Short mmCIF file of the C-alpha atoms (twelve columns), coordinates in Angstrom:
data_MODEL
# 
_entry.id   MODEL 
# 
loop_
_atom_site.group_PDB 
_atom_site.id 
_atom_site.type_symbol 
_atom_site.label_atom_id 
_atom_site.label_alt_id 
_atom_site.label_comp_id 
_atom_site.label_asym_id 
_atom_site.label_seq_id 
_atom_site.Cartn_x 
_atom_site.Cartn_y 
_atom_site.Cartn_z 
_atom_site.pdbx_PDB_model_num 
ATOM 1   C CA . UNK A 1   51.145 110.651 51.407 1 
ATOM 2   C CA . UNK A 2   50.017 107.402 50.010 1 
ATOM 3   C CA . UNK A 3   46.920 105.500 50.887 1 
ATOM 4   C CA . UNK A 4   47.057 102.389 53.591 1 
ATOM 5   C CA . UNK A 5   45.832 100.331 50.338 1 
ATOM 6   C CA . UNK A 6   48.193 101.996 47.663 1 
ATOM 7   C CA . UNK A 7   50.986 100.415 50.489 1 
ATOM 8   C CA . UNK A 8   49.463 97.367  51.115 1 
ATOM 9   C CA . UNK A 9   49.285 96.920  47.517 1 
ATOM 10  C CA . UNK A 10  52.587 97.672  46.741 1 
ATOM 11  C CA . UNK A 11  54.049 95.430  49.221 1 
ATOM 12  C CA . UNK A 12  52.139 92.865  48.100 1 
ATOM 13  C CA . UNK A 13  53.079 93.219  44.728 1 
ATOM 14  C CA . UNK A 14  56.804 94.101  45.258 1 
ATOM 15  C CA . UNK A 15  57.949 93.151  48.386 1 
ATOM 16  C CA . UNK A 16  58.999 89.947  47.680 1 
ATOM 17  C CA . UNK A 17  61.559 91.721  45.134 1 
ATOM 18  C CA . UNK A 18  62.533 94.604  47.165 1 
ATOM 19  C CA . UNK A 19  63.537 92.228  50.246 1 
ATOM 20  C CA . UNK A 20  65.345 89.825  48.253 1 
ATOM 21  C CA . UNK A 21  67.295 93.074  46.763 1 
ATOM 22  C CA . UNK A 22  68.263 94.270  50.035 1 
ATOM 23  C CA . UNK A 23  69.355 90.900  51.386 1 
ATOM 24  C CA . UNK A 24  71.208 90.280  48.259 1 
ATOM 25  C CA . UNK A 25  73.296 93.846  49.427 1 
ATOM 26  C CA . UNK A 26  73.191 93.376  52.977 1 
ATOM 27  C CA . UNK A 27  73.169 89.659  53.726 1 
ATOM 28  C CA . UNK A 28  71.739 90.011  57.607 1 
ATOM 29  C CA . UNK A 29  67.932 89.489  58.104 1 
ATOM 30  C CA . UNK A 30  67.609 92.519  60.458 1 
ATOM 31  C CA . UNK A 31  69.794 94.945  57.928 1 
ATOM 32  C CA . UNK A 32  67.706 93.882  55.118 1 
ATOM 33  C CA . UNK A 33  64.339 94.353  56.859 1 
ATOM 34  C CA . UNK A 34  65.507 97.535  57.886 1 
ATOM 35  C CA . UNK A 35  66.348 98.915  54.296 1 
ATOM 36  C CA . UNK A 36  62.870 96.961  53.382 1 
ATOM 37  C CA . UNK A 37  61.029 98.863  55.963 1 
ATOM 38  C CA . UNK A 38  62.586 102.503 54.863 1 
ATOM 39  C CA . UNK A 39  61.884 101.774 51.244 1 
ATOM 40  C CA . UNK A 40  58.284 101.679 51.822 1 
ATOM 41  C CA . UNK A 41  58.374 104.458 54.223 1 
ATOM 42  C CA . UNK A 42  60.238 106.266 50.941 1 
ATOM 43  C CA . UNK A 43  57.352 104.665 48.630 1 
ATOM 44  C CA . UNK A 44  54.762 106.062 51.466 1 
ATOM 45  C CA . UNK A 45  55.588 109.608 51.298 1 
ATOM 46  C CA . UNK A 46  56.291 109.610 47.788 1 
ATOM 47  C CA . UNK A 47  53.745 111.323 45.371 1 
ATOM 48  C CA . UNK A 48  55.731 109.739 42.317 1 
ATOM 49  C CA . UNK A 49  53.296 108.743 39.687 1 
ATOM 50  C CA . UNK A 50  54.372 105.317 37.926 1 
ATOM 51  C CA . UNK A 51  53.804 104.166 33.967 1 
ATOM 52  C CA . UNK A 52  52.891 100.948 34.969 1 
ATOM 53  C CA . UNK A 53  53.313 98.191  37.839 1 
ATOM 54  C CA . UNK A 54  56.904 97.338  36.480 1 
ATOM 55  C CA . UNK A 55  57.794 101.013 36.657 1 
ATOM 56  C CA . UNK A 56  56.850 101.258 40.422 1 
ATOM 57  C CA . UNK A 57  58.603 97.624  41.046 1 
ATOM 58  C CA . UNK A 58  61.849 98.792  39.416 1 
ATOM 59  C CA . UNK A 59  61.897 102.725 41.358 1 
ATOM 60  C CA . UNK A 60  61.244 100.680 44.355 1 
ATOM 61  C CA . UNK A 61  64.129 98.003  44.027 1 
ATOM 62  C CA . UNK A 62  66.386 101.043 43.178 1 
ATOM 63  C CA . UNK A 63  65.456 103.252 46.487 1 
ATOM 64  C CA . UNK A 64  65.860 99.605  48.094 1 
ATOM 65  C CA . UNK A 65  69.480 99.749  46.976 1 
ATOM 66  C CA . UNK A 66  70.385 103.182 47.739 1 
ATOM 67  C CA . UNK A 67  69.087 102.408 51.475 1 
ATOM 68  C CA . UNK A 68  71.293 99.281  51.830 1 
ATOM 69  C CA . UNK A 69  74.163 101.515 50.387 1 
ATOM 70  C CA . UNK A 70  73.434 103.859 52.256 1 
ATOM 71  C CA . UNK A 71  73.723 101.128 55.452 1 
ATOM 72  C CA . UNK A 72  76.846 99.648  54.025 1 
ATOM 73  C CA . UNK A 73  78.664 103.227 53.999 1 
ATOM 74  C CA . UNK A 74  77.300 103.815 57.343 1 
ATOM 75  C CA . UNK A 75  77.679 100.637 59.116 1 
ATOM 76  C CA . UNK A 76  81.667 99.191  58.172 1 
ATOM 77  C CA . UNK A 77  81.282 95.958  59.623 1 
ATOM 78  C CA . UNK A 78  81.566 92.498  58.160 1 
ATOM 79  C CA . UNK A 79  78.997 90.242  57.077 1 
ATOM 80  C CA . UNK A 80  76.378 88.641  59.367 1 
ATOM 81  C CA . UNK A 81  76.493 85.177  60.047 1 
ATOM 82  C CA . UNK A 82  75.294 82.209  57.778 1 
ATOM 83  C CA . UNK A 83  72.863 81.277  60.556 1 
ATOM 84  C CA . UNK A 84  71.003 84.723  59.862 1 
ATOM 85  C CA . UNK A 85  71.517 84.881  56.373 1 
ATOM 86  C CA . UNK A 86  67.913 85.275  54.625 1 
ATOM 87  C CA . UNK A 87  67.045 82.724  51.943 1 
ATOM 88  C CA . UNK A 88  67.540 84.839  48.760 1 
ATOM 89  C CA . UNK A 89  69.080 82.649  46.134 1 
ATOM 90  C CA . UNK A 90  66.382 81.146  44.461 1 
ATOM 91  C CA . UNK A 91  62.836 81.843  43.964 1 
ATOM 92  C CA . UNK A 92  60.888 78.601  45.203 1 
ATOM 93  C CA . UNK A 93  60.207 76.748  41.963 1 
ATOM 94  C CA . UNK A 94  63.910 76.963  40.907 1 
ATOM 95  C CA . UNK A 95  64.950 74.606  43.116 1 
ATOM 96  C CA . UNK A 96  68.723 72.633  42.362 1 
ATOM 97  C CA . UNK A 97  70.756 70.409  42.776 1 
ATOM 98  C CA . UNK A 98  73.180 73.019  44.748 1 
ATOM 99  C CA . UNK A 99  71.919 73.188  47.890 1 
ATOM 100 C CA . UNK A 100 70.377 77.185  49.468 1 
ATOM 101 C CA . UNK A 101 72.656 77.098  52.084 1 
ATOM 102 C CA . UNK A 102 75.771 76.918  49.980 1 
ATOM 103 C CA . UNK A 103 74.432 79.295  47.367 1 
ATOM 104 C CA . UNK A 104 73.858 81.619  50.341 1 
ATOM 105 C CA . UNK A 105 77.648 81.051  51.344 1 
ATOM 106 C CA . UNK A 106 78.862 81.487  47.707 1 
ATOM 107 C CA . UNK A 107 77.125 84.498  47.249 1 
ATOM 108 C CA . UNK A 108 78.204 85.912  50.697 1 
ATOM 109 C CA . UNK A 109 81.904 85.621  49.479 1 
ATOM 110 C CA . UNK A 110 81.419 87.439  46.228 1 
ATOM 111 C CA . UNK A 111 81.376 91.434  46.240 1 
ATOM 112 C CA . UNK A 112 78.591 93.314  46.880 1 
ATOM 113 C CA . UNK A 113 78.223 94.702  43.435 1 
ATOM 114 C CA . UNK A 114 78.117 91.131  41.519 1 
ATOM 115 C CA . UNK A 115 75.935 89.748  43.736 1 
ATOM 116 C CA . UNK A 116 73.308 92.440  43.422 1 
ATOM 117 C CA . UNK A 117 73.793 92.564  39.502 1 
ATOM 118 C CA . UNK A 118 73.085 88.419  39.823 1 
ATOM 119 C CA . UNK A 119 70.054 88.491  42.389 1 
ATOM 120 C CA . UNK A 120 68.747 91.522  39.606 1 
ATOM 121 C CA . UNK A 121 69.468 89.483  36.559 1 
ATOM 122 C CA . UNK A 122 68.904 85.763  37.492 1 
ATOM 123 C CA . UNK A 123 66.502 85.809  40.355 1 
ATOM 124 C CA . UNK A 124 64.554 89.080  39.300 1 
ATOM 125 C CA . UNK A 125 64.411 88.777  35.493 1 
ATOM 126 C CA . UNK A 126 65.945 92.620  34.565 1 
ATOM 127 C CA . UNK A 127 68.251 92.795  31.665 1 
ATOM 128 C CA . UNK A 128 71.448 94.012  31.755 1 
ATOM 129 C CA . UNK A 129 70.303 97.883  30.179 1 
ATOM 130 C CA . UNK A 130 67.609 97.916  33.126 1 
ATOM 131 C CA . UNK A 131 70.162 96.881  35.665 1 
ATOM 132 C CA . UNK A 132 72.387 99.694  34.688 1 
ATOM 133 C CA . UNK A 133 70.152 101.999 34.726 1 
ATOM 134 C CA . UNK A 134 68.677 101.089 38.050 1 
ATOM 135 C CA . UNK A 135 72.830 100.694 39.267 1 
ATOM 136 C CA . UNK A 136 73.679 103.593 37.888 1 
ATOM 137 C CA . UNK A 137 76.826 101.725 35.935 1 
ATOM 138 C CA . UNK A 138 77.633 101.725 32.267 1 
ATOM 139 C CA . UNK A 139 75.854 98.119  30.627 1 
ATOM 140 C CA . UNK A 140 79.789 97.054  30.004 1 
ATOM 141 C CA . UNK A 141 80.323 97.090  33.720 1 
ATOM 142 C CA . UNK A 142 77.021 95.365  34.621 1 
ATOM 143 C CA . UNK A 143 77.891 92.524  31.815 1 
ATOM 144 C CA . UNK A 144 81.177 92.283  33.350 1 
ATOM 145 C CA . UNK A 145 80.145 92.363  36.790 1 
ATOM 146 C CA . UNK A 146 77.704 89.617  36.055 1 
ATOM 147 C CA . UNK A 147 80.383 87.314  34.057 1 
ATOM 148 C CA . UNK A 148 82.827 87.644  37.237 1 
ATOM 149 C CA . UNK A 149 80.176 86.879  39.789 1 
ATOM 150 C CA . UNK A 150 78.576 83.765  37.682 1 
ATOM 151 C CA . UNK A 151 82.395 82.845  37.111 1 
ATOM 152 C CA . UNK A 152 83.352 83.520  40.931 1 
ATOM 153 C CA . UNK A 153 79.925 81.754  42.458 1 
ATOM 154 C CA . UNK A 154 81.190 78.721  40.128 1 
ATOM 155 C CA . UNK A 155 84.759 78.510  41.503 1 
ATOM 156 C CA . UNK A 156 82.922 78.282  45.178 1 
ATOM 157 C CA . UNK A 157 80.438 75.792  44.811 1 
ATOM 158 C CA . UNK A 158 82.866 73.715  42.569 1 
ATOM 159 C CA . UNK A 159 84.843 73.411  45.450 1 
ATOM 160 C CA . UNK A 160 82.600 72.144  48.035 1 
# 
């Protein structure tokens, strides 16, 4: 078992990442600081020795999104209400001219897949061979899932 620092650290570090990854999946506050919670429960009793600090960010993003699939399978219900959705569009400084609220409702009515391949390649900086690793998914899927999602999130916010 890990050390009360090694956590602290880690969440410190990576939280910020692995929360926005599970609301990206889950889009409900309480889901997605469920799977947050479990991931570092995962991380916590894990003895798994990392290369580096992007290593440790990456394994922990990908346990973050087996836990919300994991939810998803588990719980077949529909997505939680805008007024609960957690801000997970943007990272502060990238502030548009969109506003968060309808990015959050543009994302919420893409698929689950394309908007975790965006939040992973816009929001967290992986590239596409990272993101399929961490997916599991060939890189042609991941390009394509990304390309449908940027195309679909245009059609949406277009239209408001």
């Amino acid at each position: 078992m890990r050390s009360d620092e090694e956590i602290e650290r880690a969440i410190d570090r990576h939280g910020d990442s692995v929360l926005r990854a599970c609301s990206a999946y889950l889009m409900s506050v309480h889901d997605a600081d469920d799977a947050f919670q479990n991931t570092f429960i995962v991380y916590a009793r894990s003895d798994k020795l990392f290369h580096d600090e992007e290593h440790c960010r990456a394994w922990l993003i990908r346990v973050a999104i087996n836990m919300c699939k994991d939810h998803l399978k588990k719980k077949s219900s529909c997505l939680a209400s805008f007024d609960e959705t957690p801000e997970i569009a943007l990272p502060p400084e990238d502030d548009t001219v969109v506003d968060r609220m309808e990015i959050r409702k543009a994302l919420a009515s893409i698929s689950v897949d394309q908007r975790a391949v965006i939040v992973l390649s816009v929001v967290e900086g992986y590239t596409v061979p990272e993101i399929a690793r961490m997916l599991d998914k060939p890189e042609n899927t991941v390009y394509s899932l990304i390309s449908r999602g940027k195309d679909a999130l245009k059609k949406v916010l277009d239209h408001d």
